[in-house]
Amino acid sequence: MMYKEDSLLYGRMYLPTSTLEMLYLLRRSPKSQLRIAAVSDAKLKNGGTILAVLQQDVGKYSTEYLYSTSEGLIGARGLYNFGYDPREKPKKVEEEMEYPDPSILEDVPAVLSTGEEAGVEVEKLPTGRLSMGAEVYYGVLNKSGGSTSAFTPCYPEFGANTYKPVSTALRYTTLPYHPGPPLTMTLTLSPLMGHLSTTYAIKAGPNAAFCSRFDFNMYSYESDLVVGCELWRRKPTTPTTLQQVGPTTAIPSIDDSGGTGDGDGEDGKDAFTGVLKARWTQSAGFGVLWEGRVKHLLFSLGANIDFRRREGVVKGVGVEVQYSS
């Protein structure tokens, strides 16, 4: 329910367990946001928990401060981006030519070959970004650094059950001006717990993405490998036709739906009708999930499969149906 331009209130109840979720967002300024998430469930300690997060993002760096009522957990995170500072106005490459709009660089190879004609110094455009971050947590009630019981994987709003007392990380991600496929690489280290994690994700095409994660503990020598993929299904679109504009330029025509026929128009967000997600891990086996949409009906169907189990290969099957008007 949106009742203000800078606030959002969301709630959801699960039946028949009567579990209640709540999410409140408040945009205090263009650079800061307050997020409050709460869950009420008899399975949780004290019948529920509340998590408050204050976020600030100025472009060059971002910070987060959080507090959870479960064990009185407090924490802080920080991320710093090396290289280009978006707060500074880029240098003009010509008299009246400012930093180019990303939309003109959709076809990066073409722009790279005709950069002089477009009046853009392509070598000055950043193609990747290196970031460094750190986080620290402290449990006031149990007098210990960090806490995993304050978060539960059943509720995405409360984060994953992998919070460490102190950790630091490096991340490299490509920007829209990168000539190759978009990719992201991360390296996370928790020195107190001896935990090391690396991830790699790449968008191999307009409808496919692949990722992997490797976890290793330097104290116990335990490790785990996870690989996954997402395959998106697009709805049929009207073929794009070109209209001649000048001697060497052409633009795609607009179909009856108001888009360009390739899912990149205003209705591009609705160009997908479903997504198939699959992952395999050494510890949990194979998992598959299909998420689709039929008009206003959203549905998810998933299963966990472990071929090492003797009593049954299928560990579990789940179905979720939602109605969105």
Short mmCIF file of N, CA and C in Angstrom, two decimals, residues 141-304:
data_model
loop_
_atom_site.label_atom_id
_atom_site.label_comp_id
_atom_site.label_asym_id
_atom_site.label_seq_id
_atom_site.Cartn_x
_atom_site.Cartn_y
_atom_site.Cartn_z
N LEU A 141 22.86 -8.60 24.25
CA LEU A 141 22.35 -9.49 25.29
C LEU A 141 23.29 -10.64 25.59
N ASN A 142 23.90 -11.23 24.56
CA ASN A 142 24.81 -12.36 24.81
C ASN A 142 26.27 -11.94 24.89
N LYS A 143 26.55 -10.63 24.78
CA LYS A 143 27.91 -10.10 24.92
C LYS A 143 28.90 -10.78 23.98
N SER A 144 28.51 -10.96 22.74
CA SER A 144 29.40 -11.59 21.77
C SER A 144 29.30 -10.85 20.45
N GLY A 145 30.35 -10.97 19.66
CA GLY A 145 30.38 -10.35 18.36
C GLY A 145 29.57 -11.15 17.37
N GLY A 146 28.58 -10.50 16.79
CA GLY A 146 27.77 -11.16 15.78
C GLY A 146 26.76 -12.11 16.37
N SER A 147 25.82 -12.53 15.56
CA SER A 147 24.80 -13.46 15.99
C SER A 147 24.12 -14.02 14.76
N THR A 148 23.91 -15.33 14.74
CA THR A 148 23.21 -15.95 13.63
C THR A 148 21.78 -16.26 13.98
N SER A 149 21.44 -16.32 15.25
CA SER A 149 20.08 -16.64 15.64
C SER A 149 19.14 -15.47 15.45
N ALA A 150 19.69 -14.27 15.24
CA ALA A 150 18.84 -13.10 15.06
C ALA A 150 18.23 -13.07 13.67
N PHE A 151 18.72 -13.90 12.78
CA PHE A 151 18.22 -13.91 11.41
C PHE A 151 17.81 -15.33 11.06
N THR A 152 16.85 -15.46 10.20
CA THR A 152 16.39 -16.76 9.80
C THR A 152 16.20 -16.79 8.30
N PRO A 153 16.65 -17.86 7.61
CA PRO A 153 16.53 -17.91 6.15
C PRO A 153 15.10 -18.03 5.67
N CYS A 154 14.13 -18.24 6.56
CA CYS A 154 12.74 -18.37 6.14
C CYS A 154 12.17 -17.03 5.70
N TYR A 155 12.77 -15.94 6.15
CA TYR A 155 12.25 -14.62 5.84
C TYR A 155 13.35 -13.81 5.17
N PRO A 156 13.24 -13.59 3.84
CA PRO A 156 14.31 -12.89 3.12
C PRO A 156 14.57 -11.49 3.65
N GLU A 157 13.56 -10.83 4.23
CA GLU A 157 13.78 -9.47 4.72
C GLU A 157 14.82 -9.42 5.83
N PHE A 158 15.06 -10.55 6.48
CA PHE A 158 15.99 -10.56 7.61
C PHE A 158 17.37 -11.08 7.21
N GLY A 159 17.61 -11.22 5.91
CA GLY A 159 18.93 -11.61 5.46
C GLY A 159 19.18 -13.10 5.61
N ALA A 160 20.31 -13.54 5.09
CA ALA A 160 20.68 -14.94 5.16
C ALA A 160 21.30 -15.26 6.51
N ASN A 161 21.32 -16.53 6.82
CA ASN A 161 21.84 -16.98 8.11
C ASN A 161 23.36 -17.17 8.04
N THR A 162 24.06 -16.13 7.55
CA THR A 162 25.50 -16.24 7.36
C THR A 162 26.24 -15.03 7.92
N TYR A 163 25.66 -14.30 8.86
CA TYR A 163 26.30 -13.11 9.41
C TYR A 163 27.46 -13.53 10.31
N LYS A 164 28.59 -12.85 10.13
CA LYS A 164 29.79 -13.11 10.91
C LYS A 164 30.09 -11.89 11.78
N PRO A 165 30.83 -12.08 12.92
CA PRO A 165 31.14 -10.94 13.80
C PRO A 165 31.86 -9.82 13.06
N VAL A 166 32.89 -10.17 12.31
CA VAL A 166 33.65 -9.19 11.55
C VAL A 166 34.00 -9.82 10.20
N SER A 167 33.80 -9.08 9.14
CA SER A 167 34.15 -9.59 7.82
C SER A 167 34.48 -8.43 6.90
N THR A 168 35.27 -8.72 5.88
CA THR A 168 35.62 -7.74 4.87
C THR A 168 35.54 -8.40 3.51
N ALA A 169 35.35 -7.58 2.46
CA ALA A 169 35.11 -8.16 1.15
C ALA A 169 35.58 -7.22 0.05
N LEU A 170 35.87 -7.81 -1.10
CA LEU A 170 36.20 -7.09 -2.33
C LEU A 170 35.18 -7.48 -3.39
N ARG A 171 34.82 -6.53 -4.23
CA ARG A 171 33.87 -6.82 -5.31
C ARG A 171 34.29 -6.08 -6.58
N TYR A 172 34.24 -6.80 -7.69
CA TYR A 172 34.45 -6.18 -8.99
C TYR A 172 33.23 -6.45 -9.86
N THR A 173 32.69 -5.40 -10.43
CA THR A 173 31.52 -5.53 -11.30
C THR A 173 31.69 -4.65 -12.52
N THR A 174 31.18 -5.11 -13.64
CA THR A 174 31.27 -4.33 -14.86
C THR A 174 30.17 -3.28 -14.91
N LEU A 175 30.41 -2.23 -15.69
CA LEU A 175 29.46 -1.15 -15.88
C LEU A 175 28.85 -1.25 -17.28
N PRO A 176 27.80 -0.48 -17.56
CA PRO A 176 27.14 -0.60 -18.88
C PRO A 176 28.05 -0.37 -20.07
N TYR A 177 29.20 0.33 -19.86
CA TYR A 177 30.09 0.62 -20.98
C TYR A 177 31.06 -0.54 -21.25
N HIS A 178 30.99 -1.62 -20.47
CA HIS A 178 31.87 -2.75 -20.68
C HIS A 178 31.52 -3.45 -21.99
N PRO A 179 32.52 -3.71 -22.88
CA PRO A 179 32.19 -4.30 -24.18
C PRO A 179 31.78 -5.76 -24.11
N GLY A 180 32.10 -6.46 -23.03
CA GLY A 180 31.76 -7.87 -22.90
C GLY A 180 30.49 -8.08 -22.12
N PRO A 181 30.19 -9.33 -21.80
CA PRO A 181 28.97 -9.61 -21.02
C PRO A 181 29.11 -9.10 -19.59
N PRO A 182 28.02 -8.68 -18.96
CA PRO A 182 28.07 -8.20 -17.57
C PRO A 182 28.48 -9.32 -16.62
N LEU A 183 29.35 -9.02 -15.68
CA LEU A 183 29.79 -10.02 -14.70
C LEU A 183 30.12 -9.35 -13.38
N THR A 184 30.10 -10.15 -12.32
CA THR A 184 30.41 -9.69 -10.98
C THR A 184 31.22 -10.75 -10.26
N MET A 185 32.28 -10.33 -9.58
CA MET A 185 33.13 -11.24 -8.79
C MET A 185 33.29 -10.67 -7.39
N THR A 186 33.22 -11.53 -6.39
CA THR A 186 33.36 -11.09 -5.00
C THR A 186 34.29 -12.03 -4.24
N LEU A 187 34.92 -11.48 -3.22
CA LEU A 187 35.77 -12.24 -2.30
C LEU A 187 35.47 -11.75 -0.89
N THR A 188 35.00 -12.66 -0.02
CA THR A 188 34.62 -12.31 1.35
C THR A 188 35.46 -13.11 2.34
N LEU A 189 35.98 -12.43 3.36
CA LEU A 189 36.82 -13.07 4.37
C LEU A 189 36.35 -12.67 5.76
N SER A 190 36.14 -13.68 6.61
CA SER A 190 35.81 -13.45 8.02
C SER A 190 36.98 -13.99 8.84
N PRO A 191 37.90 -13.13 9.27
CA PRO A 191 39.12 -13.62 9.94
C PRO A 191 38.87 -14.35 11.25
N LEU A 192 37.89 -13.90 12.04
CA LEU A 192 37.65 -14.55 13.33
C LEU A 192 37.09 -15.96 13.16
N MET A 193 36.22 -16.14 12.18
CA MET A 193 35.63 -17.45 11.94
C MET A 193 36.44 -18.29 10.97
N GLY A 194 37.44 -17.67 10.31
CA GLY A 194 38.25 -18.41 9.35
C GLY A 194 37.49 -18.80 8.10
N HIS A 195 36.47 -18.02 7.76
CA HIS A 195 35.62 -18.36 6.62
C HIS A 195 36.01 -17.54 5.40
N LEU A 196 36.13 -18.22 4.26
CA LEU A 196 36.47 -17.58 2.99
C LEU A 196 35.42 -17.96 1.96
N SER A 197 34.93 -16.97 1.22
CA SER A 197 33.89 -17.22 0.23
C SER A 197 34.19 -16.42 -1.02
N THR A 198 34.05 -17.05 -2.18
CA THR A 198 34.22 -16.38 -3.46
C THR A 198 33.00 -16.65 -4.32
N THR A 199 32.59 -15.66 -5.10
CA THR A 199 31.45 -15.82 -6.00
C THR A 199 31.80 -15.26 -7.37
N TYR A 200 31.12 -15.81 -8.38
CA TYR A 200 31.30 -15.34 -9.75
C TYR A 200 29.95 -15.45 -10.45
N ALA A 201 29.49 -14.37 -11.05
CA ALA A 201 28.20 -14.36 -11.74
C ALA A 201 28.37 -13.65 -13.08
N ILE A 202 27.71 -14.18 -14.11
CA ILE A 202 27.80 -13.61 -15.44
C ILE A 202 26.46 -13.73 -16.13
N LYS A 203 26.11 -12.70 -16.87
CA LYS A 203 24.91 -12.73 -17.70
C LYS A 203 25.33 -13.14 -19.09
N ALA A 204 25.11 -14.41 -19.42
CA ALA A 204 25.61 -14.97 -20.67
C ALA A 204 24.80 -14.53 -21.88
N GLY A 205 23.59 -14.07 -21.67
CA GLY A 205 22.74 -13.64 -22.77
C GLY A 205 21.56 -12.87 -22.23
N PRO A 206 20.67 -12.41 -23.10
CA PRO A 206 19.51 -11.65 -22.63
C PRO A 206 18.55 -12.47 -21.79
N ASN A 207 18.60 -13.80 -21.90
CA ASN A 207 17.66 -14.65 -21.16
C ASN A 207 18.35 -15.67 -20.27
N ALA A 208 19.64 -15.53 -20.02
CA ALA A 208 20.35 -16.54 -19.24
C ALA A 208 21.42 -15.89 -18.37
N ALA A 209 21.55 -16.39 -17.14
CA ALA A 209 22.58 -15.94 -16.20
C ALA A 209 23.09 -17.15 -15.43
N PHE A 210 24.38 -17.15 -15.15
CA PHE A 210 25.01 -18.26 -14.44
C PHE A 210 25.86 -17.70 -13.30
N CYS A 211 25.98 -18.49 -12.23
CA CYS A 211 26.74 -18.04 -11.07
C CYS A 211 27.32 -19.25 -10.34
N SER A 212 28.30 -18.97 -9.50
CA SER A 212 28.94 -20.02 -8.71
C SER A 212 29.45 -19.41 -7.41
N ARG A 213 29.58 -20.26 -6.38
CA ARG A 213 30.10 -19.82 -5.09
C ARG A 213 30.91 -20.95 -4.48
N PHE A 214 32.06 -20.58 -3.91
CA PHE A 214 32.92 -21.55 -3.24
C PHE A 214 33.19 -21.07 -1.82
N ASP A 215 32.87 -21.91 -0.84
CA ASP A 215 33.09 -21.60 0.57
C ASP A 215 34.17 -22.51 1.13
N PHE A 216 35.02 -21.92 1.98
CA PHE A 216 36.11 -22.69 2.58
C PHE A 216 36.39 -22.15 3.98
N ASN A 217 36.58 -23.06 4.92
CA ASN A 217 36.93 -22.69 6.28
C ASN A 217 38.37 -23.08 6.55
N MET A 218 39.17 -22.09 6.93
CA MET A 218 40.60 -22.30 7.11
C MET A 218 40.92 -23.08 8.37
N TYR A 219 39.97 -23.16 9.32
CA TYR A 219 40.22 -23.88 10.56
C TYR A 219 39.79 -25.35 10.48
N SER A 220 38.65 -25.61 9.89
CA SER A 220 38.15 -26.99 9.81
C SER A 220 38.43 -27.64 8.45
N TYR A 221 38.89 -26.86 7.47
CA TYR A 221 39.15 -27.34 6.11
C TYR A 221 37.88 -27.85 5.42
N GLU A 222 36.73 -27.45 5.91
CA GLU A 222 35.49 -27.82 5.24
C GLU A 222 35.24 -26.86 4.07
N SER A 223 34.64 -27.38 3.01
CA SER A 223 34.40 -26.57 1.82
C SER A 223 33.06 -26.96 1.20
N ASP A 224 32.56 -26.09 0.37
CA ASP A 224 31.30 -26.34 -0.31
C ASP A 224 31.30 -25.56 -1.62
N LEU A 225 30.78 -26.19 -2.67
CA LEU A 225 30.71 -25.58 -3.98
C LEU A 225 29.25 -25.51 -4.41
N VAL A 226 28.84 -24.34 -4.90
CA VAL A 226 27.47 -24.13 -5.34
C VAL A 226 27.51 -23.52 -6.74
N VAL A 227 26.73 -24.07 -7.65
CA VAL A 227 26.59 -23.52 -9.00
C VAL A 227 25.10 -23.37 -9.29
N GLY A 228 24.76 -22.36 -10.03
CA GLY A 228 23.35 -22.11 -10.32
C GLY A 228 23.18 -21.35 -11.61
N CYS A 229 21.94 -21.29 -12.07
CA CYS A 229 21.63 -20.58 -13.30
C CYS A 229 20.18 -20.11 -13.27
N GLU A 230 19.88 -19.12 -14.11
CA GLU A 230 18.54 -18.61 -14.32
C GLU A 230 18.29 -18.54 -15.82
N LEU A 231 17.18 -19.11 -16.25
CA LEU A 231 16.78 -19.08 -17.66
C LEU A 231 15.41 -18.41 -17.74
N TRP A 232 15.36 -17.26 -18.42
CA TRP A 232 14.14 -16.47 -18.49
C TRP A 232 13.38 -16.79 -19.77
N ARG A 233 12.06 -16.75 -19.67
CA ARG A 233 11.19 -16.97 -20.82
C ARG A 233 10.48 -15.67 -21.15
N ARG A 234 10.63 -15.23 -22.39
CA ARG A 234 9.99 -14.01 -22.84
C ARG A 234 8.65 -14.30 -23.49
N LYS A 235 7.74 -13.35 -23.40
CA LYS A 235 6.48 -13.50 -24.12
C LYS A 235 6.69 -13.12 -25.58
N PRO A 236 5.91 -13.71 -26.49
CA PRO A 236 6.06 -13.40 -27.91
C PRO A 236 5.84 -11.91 -28.16
N THR A 237 6.69 -11.34 -29.00
CA THR A 237 6.59 -9.92 -29.31
C THR A 237 6.52 -9.73 -30.81
N THR A 238 6.04 -8.57 -31.19
CA THR A 238 5.96 -8.24 -32.61
C THR A 238 7.35 -7.98 -33.15
N PRO A 239 7.73 -8.59 -34.28
CA PRO A 239 9.07 -8.37 -34.84
C PRO A 239 9.31 -6.89 -35.09
N THR A 240 10.54 -6.48 -34.82
CA THR A 240 10.91 -5.08 -34.99
C THR A 240 11.21 -4.78 -36.45
N THR A 241 10.66 -3.71 -36.96
CA THR A 241 10.96 -3.27 -38.31
C THR A 241 11.70 -1.94 -38.24
N LEU A 242 12.56 -1.70 -39.21
CA LEU A 242 13.38 -0.50 -39.20
C LEU A 242 12.81 0.55 -40.13
N GLN A 243 12.83 1.78 -39.68
CA GLN A 243 12.40 2.91 -40.49
C GLN A 243 13.61 3.76 -40.82
N GLN A 244 13.76 4.09 -42.09
CA GLN A 244 14.92 4.86 -42.50
C GLN A 244 14.77 6.31 -42.06
N VAL A 245 15.81 6.82 -41.42
CA VAL A 245 15.79 8.20 -40.94
C VAL A 245 16.72 9.07 -41.75
N GLY A 246 17.87 8.56 -42.04
CA GLY A 246 18.85 9.31 -42.81
C GLY A 246 19.63 8.39 -43.70
N PRO A 247 20.71 8.85 -44.25
CA PRO A 247 21.51 8.02 -45.15
C PRO A 247 22.09 6.80 -44.48
N THR A 248 22.45 6.92 -43.20
CA THR A 248 23.15 5.81 -42.55
C THR A 248 22.52 5.42 -41.23
N THR A 249 21.35 5.97 -40.88
CA THR A 249 20.76 5.68 -39.58
C THR A 249 19.37 5.10 -39.76
N ALA A 250 18.98 4.26 -38.81
CA ALA A 250 17.64 3.68 -38.82
C ALA A 250 17.21 3.46 -37.39
N ILE A 251 15.91 3.57 -37.13
CA ILE A 251 15.40 3.37 -35.78
C ILE A 251 14.34 2.29 -35.82
N PRO A 252 14.18 1.53 -34.72
CA PRO A 252 13.14 0.49 -34.69
C PRO A 252 11.76 1.12 -34.56
N SER A 253 10.79 0.52 -35.25
CA SER A 253 9.42 1.02 -35.16
C SER A 253 8.76 0.51 -33.91
N ILE A 254 7.71 1.20 -33.47
CA ILE A 254 7.01 0.85 -32.26
C ILE A 254 5.78 0.03 -32.62
N ASP A 255 5.59 -1.11 -31.90
CA ASP A 255 4.45 -1.96 -32.18
C ASP A 255 3.21 -1.44 -31.47
N ASP A 256 2.12 -2.19 -31.59
CA ASP A 256 0.84 -1.75 -31.03
C ASP A 256 0.85 -1.66 -29.52
N SER A 257 1.74 -2.44 -28.86
CA SER A 257 1.76 -2.45 -27.40
C SER A 257 2.51 -1.27 -26.82
N GLY A 258 3.15 -0.46 -27.68
CA GLY A 258 3.86 0.71 -27.18
C GLY A 258 5.32 0.47 -26.96
N GLY A 259 5.80 -0.74 -27.20
CA GLY A 259 7.22 -1.04 -27.05
C GLY A 259 7.88 -1.17 -28.40
N THR A 260 9.18 -1.49 -28.39
CA THR A 260 9.93 -1.62 -29.62
C THR A 260 9.95 -3.04 -30.13
N GLY A 261 9.25 -3.97 -29.45
CA GLY A 261 9.19 -5.34 -29.91
C GLY A 261 10.31 -6.19 -29.40
N ASP A 262 11.28 -5.61 -28.67
CA ASP A 262 12.40 -6.42 -28.17
C ASP A 262 12.45 -6.43 -26.66
N GLY A 263 11.38 -5.95 -25.99
CA GLY A 263 11.33 -6.00 -24.53
C GLY A 263 12.10 -4.90 -23.85
N ASP A 264 12.60 -3.91 -24.64
CA ASP A 264 13.39 -2.85 -24.05
C ASP A 264 12.62 -1.54 -23.96
N GLY A 265 11.32 -1.54 -24.27
CA GLY A 265 10.54 -0.33 -24.19
C GLY A 265 10.00 -0.12 -22.80
N GLU A 266 8.96 0.70 -22.71
CA GLU A 266 8.38 0.97 -21.41
C GLU A 266 7.76 -0.27 -20.81
N ASP A 267 7.32 -1.20 -21.69
CA ASP A 267 6.72 -2.43 -21.19
C ASP A 267 7.74 -3.54 -21.09
N GLY A 268 9.05 -3.21 -21.12
CA GLY A 268 10.07 -4.24 -21.06
C GLY A 268 10.05 -5.02 -19.77
N LYS A 269 9.58 -4.36 -18.68
CA LYS A 269 9.54 -5.04 -17.40
C LYS A 269 8.55 -6.20 -17.41
N ASP A 270 7.55 -6.16 -18.33
CA ASP A 270 6.56 -7.23 -18.42
C ASP A 270 6.83 -8.15 -19.59
N ALA A 271 8.04 -8.09 -20.17
CA ALA A 271 8.35 -8.91 -21.33
C ALA A 271 8.62 -10.35 -20.95
N PHE A 272 8.81 -10.65 -19.67
CA PHE A 272 9.10 -12.00 -19.22
C PHE A 272 7.86 -12.63 -18.62
N THR A 273 7.63 -13.89 -18.97
CA THR A 273 6.48 -14.62 -18.44
C THR A 273 6.87 -15.66 -17.41
N GLY A 274 8.16 -15.97 -17.29
CA GLY A 274 8.57 -16.97 -16.32
C GLY A 274 10.08 -17.10 -16.27
N VAL A 275 10.56 -17.73 -15.21
CA VAL A 275 11.99 -17.95 -15.05
C VAL A 275 12.21 -19.30 -14.39
N LEU A 276 13.18 -20.02 -14.90
CA LEU A 276 13.58 -21.31 -14.35
C LEU A 276 14.90 -21.13 -13.61
N LYS A 277 14.90 -21.43 -12.31
CA LYS A 277 16.10 -21.31 -11.49
C LYS A 277 16.54 -22.71 -11.05
N ALA A 278 17.82 -22.96 -11.17
CA ALA A 278 18.36 -24.26 -10.78
C ALA A 278 19.68 -24.04 -10.06
N ARG A 279 19.95 -24.89 -9.05
CA ARG A 279 21.23 -24.81 -8.35
C ARG A 279 21.63 -26.20 -7.86
N TRP A 280 22.94 -26.39 -7.81
CA TRP A 280 23.49 -27.64 -7.31
C TRP A 280 24.56 -27.31 -6.29
N THR A 281 24.55 -28.02 -5.16
CA THR A 281 25.54 -27.82 -4.12
C THR A 281 25.97 -29.16 -3.57
N GLN A 282 27.19 -29.22 -3.11
CA GLN A 282 27.72 -30.48 -2.57
C GLN A 282 26.98 -30.92 -1.32
N SER A 283 26.53 -29.98 -0.53
CA SER A 283 25.92 -30.33 0.76
C SER A 283 24.42 -30.55 0.69
N ALA A 284 23.72 -29.86 -0.23
CA ALA A 284 22.27 -29.94 -0.26
C ALA A 284 21.70 -30.58 -1.51
N GLY A 285 22.53 -30.97 -2.44
CA GLY A 285 22.04 -31.63 -3.64
C GLY A 285 21.56 -30.65 -4.70
N PHE A 286 20.51 -31.05 -5.41
CA PHE A 286 20.03 -30.30 -6.57
C PHE A 286 18.67 -29.69 -6.26
N GLY A 287 18.49 -28.44 -6.67
CA GLY A 287 17.23 -27.75 -6.47
C GLY A 287 16.79 -27.05 -7.73
N VAL A 288 15.49 -27.04 -7.98
CA VAL A 288 14.95 -26.41 -9.17
C VAL A 288 13.69 -25.64 -8.78
N LEU A 289 13.48 -24.48 -9.39
CA LEU A 289 12.34 -23.63 -9.08
C LEU A 289 11.85 -22.97 -10.36
N TRP A 290 10.54 -23.04 -10.59
CA TRP A 290 9.93 -22.35 -11.72
C TRP A 290 8.98 -21.28 -11.19
N GLU A 291 9.19 -20.06 -11.63
CA GLU A 291 8.32 -18.95 -11.25
C GLU A 291 7.67 -18.41 -12.52
N GLY A 292 6.34 -18.34 -12.50
CA GLY A 292 5.62 -17.89 -13.68
C GLY A 292 4.48 -16.97 -13.34
N ARG A 293 3.86 -16.47 -14.38
CA ARG A 293 2.76 -15.53 -14.22
C ARG A 293 1.73 -15.76 -15.30
N VAL A 294 0.47 -15.82 -14.88
CA VAL A 294 -0.66 -15.92 -15.80
C VAL A 294 -1.62 -14.79 -15.43
N LYS A 295 -1.61 -13.74 -16.25
CA LYS A 295 -2.40 -12.54 -15.97
C LYS A 295 -2.03 -11.99 -14.59
N HIS A 296 -2.96 -11.97 -13.63
CA HIS A 296 -2.68 -11.45 -12.30
C HIS A 296 -2.28 -12.54 -11.31
N LEU A 297 -2.09 -13.74 -11.77
CA LEU A 297 -1.77 -14.87 -10.90
C LEU A 297 -0.28 -15.18 -10.96
N LEU A 298 0.39 -15.12 -9.81
CA LEU A 298 1.81 -15.45 -9.70
C LEU A 298 1.94 -16.80 -9.00
N PHE A 299 2.76 -17.68 -9.56
CA PHE A 299 2.91 -19.00 -8.97
C PHE A 299 4.37 -19.43 -8.99
N SER A 300 4.74 -20.27 -8.03
CA SER A 300 6.09 -20.82 -7.92
C SER A 300 5.97 -22.31 -7.62
N LEU A 301 6.79 -23.10 -8.28
CA LEU A 301 6.83 -24.54 -8.09
C LEU A 301 8.28 -24.98 -8.01
N GLY A 302 8.65 -25.61 -6.90
CA GLY A 302 10.05 -26.00 -6.72
C GLY A 302 10.19 -27.34 -6.05
N ALA A 303 11.41 -27.89 -6.13
CA ALA A 303 11.70 -29.19 -5.53
C ALA A 303 13.18 -29.27 -5.19
N ASN A 304 13.48 -30.00 -4.12
CA ASN A 304 14.85 -30.31 -3.71
C ASN A 304 15.10 -31.79 -3.95
#
